[in-house]
mmCIF file of C-alpha atoms and ligand atoms in Angstrom:
data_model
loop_
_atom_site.group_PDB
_atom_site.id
_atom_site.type_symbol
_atom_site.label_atom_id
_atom_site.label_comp_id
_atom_site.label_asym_id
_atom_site.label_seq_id
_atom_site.Cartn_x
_atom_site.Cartn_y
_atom_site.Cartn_z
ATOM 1 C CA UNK L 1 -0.168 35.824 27.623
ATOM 2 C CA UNK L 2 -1.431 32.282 26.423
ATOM 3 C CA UNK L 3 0.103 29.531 28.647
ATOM 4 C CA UNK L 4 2.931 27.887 26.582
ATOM 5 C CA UNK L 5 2.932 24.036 25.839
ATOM 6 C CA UNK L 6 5.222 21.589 26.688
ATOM 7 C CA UNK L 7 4.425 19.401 23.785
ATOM 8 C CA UNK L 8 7.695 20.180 21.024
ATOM 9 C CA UNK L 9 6.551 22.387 18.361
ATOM 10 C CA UNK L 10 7.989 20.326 15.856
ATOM 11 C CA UNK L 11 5.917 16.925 15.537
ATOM 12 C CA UNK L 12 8.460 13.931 15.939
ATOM 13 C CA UNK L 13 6.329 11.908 13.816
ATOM 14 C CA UNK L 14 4.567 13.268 10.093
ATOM 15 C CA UNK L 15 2.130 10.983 8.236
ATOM 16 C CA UNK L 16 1.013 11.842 4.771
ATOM 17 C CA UNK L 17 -1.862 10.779 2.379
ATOM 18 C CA UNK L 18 -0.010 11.720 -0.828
ATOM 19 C CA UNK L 19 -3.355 12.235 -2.694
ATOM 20 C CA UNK L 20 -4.147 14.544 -6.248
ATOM 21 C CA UNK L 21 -1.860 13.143 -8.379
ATOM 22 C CA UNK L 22 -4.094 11.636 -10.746
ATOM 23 C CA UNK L 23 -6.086 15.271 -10.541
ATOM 24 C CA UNK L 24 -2.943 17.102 -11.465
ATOM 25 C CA UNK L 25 -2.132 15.114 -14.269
ATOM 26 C CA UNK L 26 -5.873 15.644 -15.674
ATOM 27 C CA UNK L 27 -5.106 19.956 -15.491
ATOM 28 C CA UNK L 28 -1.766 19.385 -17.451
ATOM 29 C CA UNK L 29 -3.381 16.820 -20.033
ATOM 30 C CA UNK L 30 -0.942 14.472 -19.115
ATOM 31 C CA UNK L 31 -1.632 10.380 -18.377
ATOM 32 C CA UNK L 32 -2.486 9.397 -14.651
ATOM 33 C CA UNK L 33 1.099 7.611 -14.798
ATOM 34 C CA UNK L 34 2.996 11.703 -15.512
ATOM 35 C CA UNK L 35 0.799 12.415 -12.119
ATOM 36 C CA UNK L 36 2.618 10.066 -9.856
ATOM 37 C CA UNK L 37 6.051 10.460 -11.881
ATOM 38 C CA UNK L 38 5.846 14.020 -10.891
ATOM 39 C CA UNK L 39 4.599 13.282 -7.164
ATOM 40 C CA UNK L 40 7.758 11.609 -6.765
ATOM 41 C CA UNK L 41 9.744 15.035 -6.763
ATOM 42 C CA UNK L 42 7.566 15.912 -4.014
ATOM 43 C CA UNK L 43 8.281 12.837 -1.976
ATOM 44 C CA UNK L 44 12.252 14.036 -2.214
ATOM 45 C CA UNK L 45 11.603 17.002 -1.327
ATOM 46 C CA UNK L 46 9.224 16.958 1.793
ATOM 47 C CA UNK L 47 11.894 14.293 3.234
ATOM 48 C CA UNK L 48 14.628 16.584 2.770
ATOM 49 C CA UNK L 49 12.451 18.756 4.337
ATOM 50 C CA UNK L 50 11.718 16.650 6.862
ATOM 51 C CA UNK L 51 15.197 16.324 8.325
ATOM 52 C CA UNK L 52 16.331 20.510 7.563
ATOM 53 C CA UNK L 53 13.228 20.946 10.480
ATOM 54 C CA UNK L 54 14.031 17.577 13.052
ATOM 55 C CA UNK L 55 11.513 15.522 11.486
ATOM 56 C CA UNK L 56 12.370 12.067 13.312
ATOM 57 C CA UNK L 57 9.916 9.625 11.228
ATOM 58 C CA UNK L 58 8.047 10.252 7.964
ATOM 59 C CA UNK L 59 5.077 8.049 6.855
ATOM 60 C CA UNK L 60 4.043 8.462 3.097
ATOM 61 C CA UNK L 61 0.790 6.392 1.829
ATOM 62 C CA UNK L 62 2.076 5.266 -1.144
ATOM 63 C CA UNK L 63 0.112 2.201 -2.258
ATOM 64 C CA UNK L 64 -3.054 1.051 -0.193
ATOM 65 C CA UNK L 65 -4.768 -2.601 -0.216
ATOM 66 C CA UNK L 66 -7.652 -1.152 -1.759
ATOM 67 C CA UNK L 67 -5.377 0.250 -4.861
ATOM 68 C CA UNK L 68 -4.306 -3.020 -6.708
ATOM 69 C CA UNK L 69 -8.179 -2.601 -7.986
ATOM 70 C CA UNK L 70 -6.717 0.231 -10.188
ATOM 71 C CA UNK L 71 -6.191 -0.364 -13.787
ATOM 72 C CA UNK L 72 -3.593 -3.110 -14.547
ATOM 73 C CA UNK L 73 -1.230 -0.228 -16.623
ATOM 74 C CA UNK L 74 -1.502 2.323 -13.388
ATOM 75 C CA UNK L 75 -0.761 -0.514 -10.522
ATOM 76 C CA UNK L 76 2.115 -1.827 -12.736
ATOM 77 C CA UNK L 77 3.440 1.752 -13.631
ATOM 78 C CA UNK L 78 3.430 2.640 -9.835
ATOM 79 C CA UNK L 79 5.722 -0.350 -9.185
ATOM 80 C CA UNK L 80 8.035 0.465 -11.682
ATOM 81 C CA UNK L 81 8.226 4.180 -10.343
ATOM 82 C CA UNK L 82 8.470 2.609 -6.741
ATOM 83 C CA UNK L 83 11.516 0.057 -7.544
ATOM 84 C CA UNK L 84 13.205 3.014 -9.772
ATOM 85 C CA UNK L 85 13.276 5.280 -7.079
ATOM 86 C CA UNK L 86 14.401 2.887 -4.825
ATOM 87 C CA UNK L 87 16.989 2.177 -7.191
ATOM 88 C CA UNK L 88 18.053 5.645 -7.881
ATOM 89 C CA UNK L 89 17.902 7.012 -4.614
ATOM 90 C CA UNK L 90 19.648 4.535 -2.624
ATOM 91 C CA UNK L 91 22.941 6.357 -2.594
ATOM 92 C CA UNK L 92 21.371 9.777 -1.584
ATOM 93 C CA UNK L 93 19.464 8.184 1.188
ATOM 94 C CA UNK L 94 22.665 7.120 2.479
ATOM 95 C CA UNK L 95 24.421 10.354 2.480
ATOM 96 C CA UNK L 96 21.395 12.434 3.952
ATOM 97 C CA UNK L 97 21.281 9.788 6.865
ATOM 98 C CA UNK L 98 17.645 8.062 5.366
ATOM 99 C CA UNK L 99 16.873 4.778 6.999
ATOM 100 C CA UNK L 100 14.159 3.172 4.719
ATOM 101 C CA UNK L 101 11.008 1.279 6.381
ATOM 102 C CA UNK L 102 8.007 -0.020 5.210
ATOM 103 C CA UNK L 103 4.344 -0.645 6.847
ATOM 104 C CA UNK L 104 1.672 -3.167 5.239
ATOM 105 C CA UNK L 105 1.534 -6.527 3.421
ATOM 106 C CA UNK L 106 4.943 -6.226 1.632
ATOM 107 C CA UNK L 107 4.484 -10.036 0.872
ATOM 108 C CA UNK L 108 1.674 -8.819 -2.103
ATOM 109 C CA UNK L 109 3.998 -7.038 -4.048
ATOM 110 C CA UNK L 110 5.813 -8.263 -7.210
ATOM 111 C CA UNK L 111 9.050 -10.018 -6.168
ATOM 112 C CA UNK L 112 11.299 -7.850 -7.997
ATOM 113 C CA UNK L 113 9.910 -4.689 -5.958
ATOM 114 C CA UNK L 114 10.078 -6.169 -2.651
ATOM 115 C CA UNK L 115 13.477 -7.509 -3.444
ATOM 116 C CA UNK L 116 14.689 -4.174 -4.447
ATOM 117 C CA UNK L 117 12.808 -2.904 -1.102
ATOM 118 C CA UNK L 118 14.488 -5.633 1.026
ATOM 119 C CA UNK L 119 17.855 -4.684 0.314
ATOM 120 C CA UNK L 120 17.419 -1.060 0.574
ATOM 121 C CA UNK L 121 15.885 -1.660 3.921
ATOM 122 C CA UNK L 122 19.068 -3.993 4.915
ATOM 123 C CA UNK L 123 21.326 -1.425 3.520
ATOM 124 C CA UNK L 124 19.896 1.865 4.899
ATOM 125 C CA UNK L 125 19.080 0.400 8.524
ATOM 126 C CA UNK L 126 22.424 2.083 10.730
ATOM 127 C CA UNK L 127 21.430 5.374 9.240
ATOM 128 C CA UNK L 128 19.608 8.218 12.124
ATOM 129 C CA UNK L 129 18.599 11.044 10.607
ATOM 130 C CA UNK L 130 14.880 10.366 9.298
ATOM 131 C CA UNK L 131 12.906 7.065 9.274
ATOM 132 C CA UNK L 132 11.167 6.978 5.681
ATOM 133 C CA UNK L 133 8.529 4.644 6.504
ATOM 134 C CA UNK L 134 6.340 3.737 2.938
ATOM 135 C CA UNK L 135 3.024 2.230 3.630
ATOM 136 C CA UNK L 136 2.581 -0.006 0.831
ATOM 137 C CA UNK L 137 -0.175 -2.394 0.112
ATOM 138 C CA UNK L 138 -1.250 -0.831 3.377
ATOM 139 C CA UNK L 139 -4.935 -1.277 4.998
ATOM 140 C CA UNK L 140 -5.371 -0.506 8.512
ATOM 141 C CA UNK L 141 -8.185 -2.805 8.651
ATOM 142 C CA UNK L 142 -5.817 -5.623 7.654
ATOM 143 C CA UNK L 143 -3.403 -4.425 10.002
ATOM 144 C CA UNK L 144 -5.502 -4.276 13.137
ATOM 145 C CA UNK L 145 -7.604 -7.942 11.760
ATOM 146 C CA UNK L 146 -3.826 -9.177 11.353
ATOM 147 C CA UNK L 147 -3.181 -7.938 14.937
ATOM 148 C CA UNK L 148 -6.020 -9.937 16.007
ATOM 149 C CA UNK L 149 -5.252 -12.727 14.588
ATOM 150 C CA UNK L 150 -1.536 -12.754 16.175
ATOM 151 C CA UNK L 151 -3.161 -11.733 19.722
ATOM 152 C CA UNK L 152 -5.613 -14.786 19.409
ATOM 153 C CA UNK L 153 -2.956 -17.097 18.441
ATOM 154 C CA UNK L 154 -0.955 -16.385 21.903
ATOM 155 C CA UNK L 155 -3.693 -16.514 23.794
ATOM 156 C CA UNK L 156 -4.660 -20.208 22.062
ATOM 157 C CA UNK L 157 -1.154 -21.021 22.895
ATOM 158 C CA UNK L 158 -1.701 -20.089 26.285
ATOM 159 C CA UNK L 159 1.031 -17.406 26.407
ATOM 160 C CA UNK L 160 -1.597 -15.151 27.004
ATOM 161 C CA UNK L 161 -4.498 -14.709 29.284
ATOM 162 C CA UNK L 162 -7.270 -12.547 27.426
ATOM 163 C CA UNK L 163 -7.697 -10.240 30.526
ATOM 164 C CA UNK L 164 -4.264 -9.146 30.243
ATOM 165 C CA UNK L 165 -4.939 -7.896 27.116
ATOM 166 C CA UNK L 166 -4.261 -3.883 27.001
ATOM 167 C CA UNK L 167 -3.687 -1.303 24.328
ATOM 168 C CA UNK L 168 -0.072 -1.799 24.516
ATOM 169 C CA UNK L 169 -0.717 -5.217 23.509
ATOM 170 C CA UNK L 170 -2.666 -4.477 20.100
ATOM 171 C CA UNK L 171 -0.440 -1.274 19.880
ATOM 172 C CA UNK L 172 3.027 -4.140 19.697
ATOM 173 C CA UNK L 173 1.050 -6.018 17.444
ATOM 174 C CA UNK L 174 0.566 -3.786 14.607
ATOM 175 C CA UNK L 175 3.213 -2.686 11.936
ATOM 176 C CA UNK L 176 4.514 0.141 13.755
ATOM 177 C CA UNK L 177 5.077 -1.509 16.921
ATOM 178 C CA UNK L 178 8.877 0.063 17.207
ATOM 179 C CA UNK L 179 7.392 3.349 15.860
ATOM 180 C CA UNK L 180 5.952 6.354 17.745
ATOM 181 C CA UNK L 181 2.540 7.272 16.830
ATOM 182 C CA UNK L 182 1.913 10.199 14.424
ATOM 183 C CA UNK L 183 1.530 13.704 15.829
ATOM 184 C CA UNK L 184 0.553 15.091 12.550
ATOM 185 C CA UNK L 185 -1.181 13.605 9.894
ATOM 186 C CA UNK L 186 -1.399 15.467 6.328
ATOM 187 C CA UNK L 187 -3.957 15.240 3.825
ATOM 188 C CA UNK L 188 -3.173 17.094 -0.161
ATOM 189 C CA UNK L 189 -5.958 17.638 -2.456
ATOM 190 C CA UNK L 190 -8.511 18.664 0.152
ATOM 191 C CA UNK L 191 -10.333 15.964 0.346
ATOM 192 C CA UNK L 192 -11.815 15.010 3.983
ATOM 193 C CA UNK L 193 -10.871 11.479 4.337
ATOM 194 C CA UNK L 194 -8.835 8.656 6.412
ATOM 195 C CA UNK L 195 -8.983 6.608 3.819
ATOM 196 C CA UNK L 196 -8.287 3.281 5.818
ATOM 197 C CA UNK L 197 -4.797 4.872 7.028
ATOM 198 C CA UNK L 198 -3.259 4.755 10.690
ATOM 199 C CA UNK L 199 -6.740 4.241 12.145
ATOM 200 C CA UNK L 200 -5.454 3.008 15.291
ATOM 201 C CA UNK L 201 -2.051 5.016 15.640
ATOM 202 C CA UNK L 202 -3.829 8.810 14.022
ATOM 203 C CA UNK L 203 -6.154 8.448 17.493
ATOM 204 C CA UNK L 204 -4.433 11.813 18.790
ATOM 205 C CA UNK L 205 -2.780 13.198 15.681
ATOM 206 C CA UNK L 206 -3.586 16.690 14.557
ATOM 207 C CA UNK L 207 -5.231 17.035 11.113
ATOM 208 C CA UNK L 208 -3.811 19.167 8.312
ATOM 209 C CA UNK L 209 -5.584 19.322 5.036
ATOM 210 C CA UNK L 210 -4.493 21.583 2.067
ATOM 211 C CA UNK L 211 -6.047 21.604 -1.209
ATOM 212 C CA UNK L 212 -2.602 21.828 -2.948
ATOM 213 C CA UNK L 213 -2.313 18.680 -5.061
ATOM 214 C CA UNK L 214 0.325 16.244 -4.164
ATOM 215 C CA UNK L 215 3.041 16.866 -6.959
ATOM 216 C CA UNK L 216 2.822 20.396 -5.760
ATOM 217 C CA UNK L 217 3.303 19.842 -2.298
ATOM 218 C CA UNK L 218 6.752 20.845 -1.627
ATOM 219 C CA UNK L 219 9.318 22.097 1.047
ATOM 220 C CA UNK L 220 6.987 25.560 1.441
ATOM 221 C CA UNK L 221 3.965 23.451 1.874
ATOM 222 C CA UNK L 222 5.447 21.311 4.323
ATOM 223 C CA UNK L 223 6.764 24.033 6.158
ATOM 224 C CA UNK L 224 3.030 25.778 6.052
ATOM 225 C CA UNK L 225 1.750 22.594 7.907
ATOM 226 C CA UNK L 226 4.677 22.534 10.329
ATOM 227 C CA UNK L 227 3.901 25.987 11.121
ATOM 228 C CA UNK L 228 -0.005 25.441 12.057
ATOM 229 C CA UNK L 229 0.968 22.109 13.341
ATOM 230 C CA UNK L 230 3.133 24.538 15.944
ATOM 231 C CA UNK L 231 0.070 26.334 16.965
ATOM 232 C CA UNK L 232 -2.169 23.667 18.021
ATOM 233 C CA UNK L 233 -2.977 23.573 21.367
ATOM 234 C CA UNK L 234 -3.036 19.634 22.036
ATOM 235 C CA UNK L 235 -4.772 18.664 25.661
ATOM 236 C CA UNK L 236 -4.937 14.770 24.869
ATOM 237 C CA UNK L 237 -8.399 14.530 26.175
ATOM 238 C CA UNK L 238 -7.101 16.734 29.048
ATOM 239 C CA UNK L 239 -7.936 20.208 29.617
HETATM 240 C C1 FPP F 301 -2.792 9.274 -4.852
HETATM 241 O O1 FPP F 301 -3.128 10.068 -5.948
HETATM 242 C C2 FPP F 301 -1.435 8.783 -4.973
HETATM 243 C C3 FPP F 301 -1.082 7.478 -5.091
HETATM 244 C C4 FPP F 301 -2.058 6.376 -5.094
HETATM 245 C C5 FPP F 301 0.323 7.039 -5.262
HETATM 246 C C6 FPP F 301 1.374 7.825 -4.571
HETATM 247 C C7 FPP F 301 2.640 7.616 -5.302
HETATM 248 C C8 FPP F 301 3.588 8.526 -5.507
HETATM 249 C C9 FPP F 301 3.593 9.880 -4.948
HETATM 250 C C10 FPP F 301 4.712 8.139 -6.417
HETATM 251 C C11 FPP F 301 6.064 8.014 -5.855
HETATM 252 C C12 FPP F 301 6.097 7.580 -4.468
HETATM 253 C C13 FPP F 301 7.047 6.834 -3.889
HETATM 254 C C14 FPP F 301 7.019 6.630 -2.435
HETATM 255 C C15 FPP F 301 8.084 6.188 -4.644
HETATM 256 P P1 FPP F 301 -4.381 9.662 -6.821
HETATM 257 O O2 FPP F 301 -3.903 8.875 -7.980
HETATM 258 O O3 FPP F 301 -5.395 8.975 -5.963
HETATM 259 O O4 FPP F 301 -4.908 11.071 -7.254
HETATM 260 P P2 FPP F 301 -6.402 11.484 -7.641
HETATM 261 O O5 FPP F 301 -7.239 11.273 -6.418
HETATM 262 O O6 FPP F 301 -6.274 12.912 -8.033
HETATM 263 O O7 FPP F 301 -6.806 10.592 -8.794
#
């Protein structure tokens, strides 16, 4: 019989690179702007999801650095979609126990979004059942350069000596410092990429990608990934 891990089967951390929404609304001749409305259904659902299976922290790429070069219409359509849902899901996220988060440069979005963000943030922080952690404007380049900039500055200070620098040092210098790394990262639309996401913190995640398009990603889906996730065999670099 195959030697049972220790490691839980269900990963305490899930990040996701939401992608294919732009693809799905091309096959229903819809505008790019119907792709990400309907994405948003799936974004309810796979965090409902999240907590029926003991998901502890959910990370959904949502906006990255590199997409305020989209089209003025889609970048300001996105925004709106982001503050309405924070807007109309504030109350649900309190009842299901949803403490909302964010990762990236939260100081490049509009004011009215980040407002809006702010005080769900302050609002939903007591709640236990499922950190919803939205990367937005989110680069890990510009995370880790950011990290290195912060490191340098102690050490300049002198509250640092440069040989005592260790991983735990970058790793409490980066966005997710309180935040456990990702066990499983999840890629929709098939496509083979990292896309500038969790470099640092994906070093030992297991890989998932499904061709299914974002906005029809959904409880089954997730479930599917949790599944194969359960499977893995994960050694660490061990043996
Ligand atoms: C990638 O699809 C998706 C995005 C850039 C945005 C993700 C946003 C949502 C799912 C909307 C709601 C989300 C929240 C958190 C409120 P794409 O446009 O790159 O798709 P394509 O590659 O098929 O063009």
């Amino acid at each position: 019989m195959a030697k049972k891990s220790a490691i839980p089967q269900i990963p305490r951390h899930v990040a996701i690179i939401m992608d294919g929404n732009g693809r799905w609304a091309h096959q229903h001749h819809l505008p790019r702007l119907s792709g990400h409305e309907a994405g948003r259904k799936s974004v309810k659902e796979v965090a409902q999801a999240a907590i029926h299976h003991g998901v502890r922290y959910l990370t959904l790429y949502a906006f990255s650095v590199e997409n305020w070069q989209r089209p003025r219409d889609e970048v300001q359509g996105l925004m709106s979609l982001l503050r309405g849902v924070i807007r109309e899901e504030l109350n649900e996220m309190g009842r299901e126990g949803i403490r909302l988060r964010t990762i990236g440069r939260r100081q490049d979005l509009p004011d009215v979004v980040r407002e809006e963000l702010e005080a769900a943030i302050e609002k939903t922080k007591g709640n236990t059942k499922l950190d919803l952690i939205l990367a937005l404007s989110y680069g890990s380049r510009v995370e880790i350069t950011e990290a290195i900039q912060s490191i340098a500055n102690e050490v300049k200070a002198g509250r640092l000596d440069p040989e005592q620098i260790k991983e735990e040092t970058v790793t409490a210098h980066l966005y997710t410092r309180d935040i456990p790394d990702p066990d499983l990262l999840i890629r929709t639309s098939g496509e083979m990429r990292i896309s500038n996401f969790m470099l640092w913190q994906i070093s030992y995640a297991e890989i998932y990608v499904t061709p299914v398009l974002w906005p029809d990603f959904g409880k089954e889906e997730f479930a599917k990934a949790l599944a194969d996730y359960a499977g893995r065999d994960r050694r660490f670099g061990g043996i």
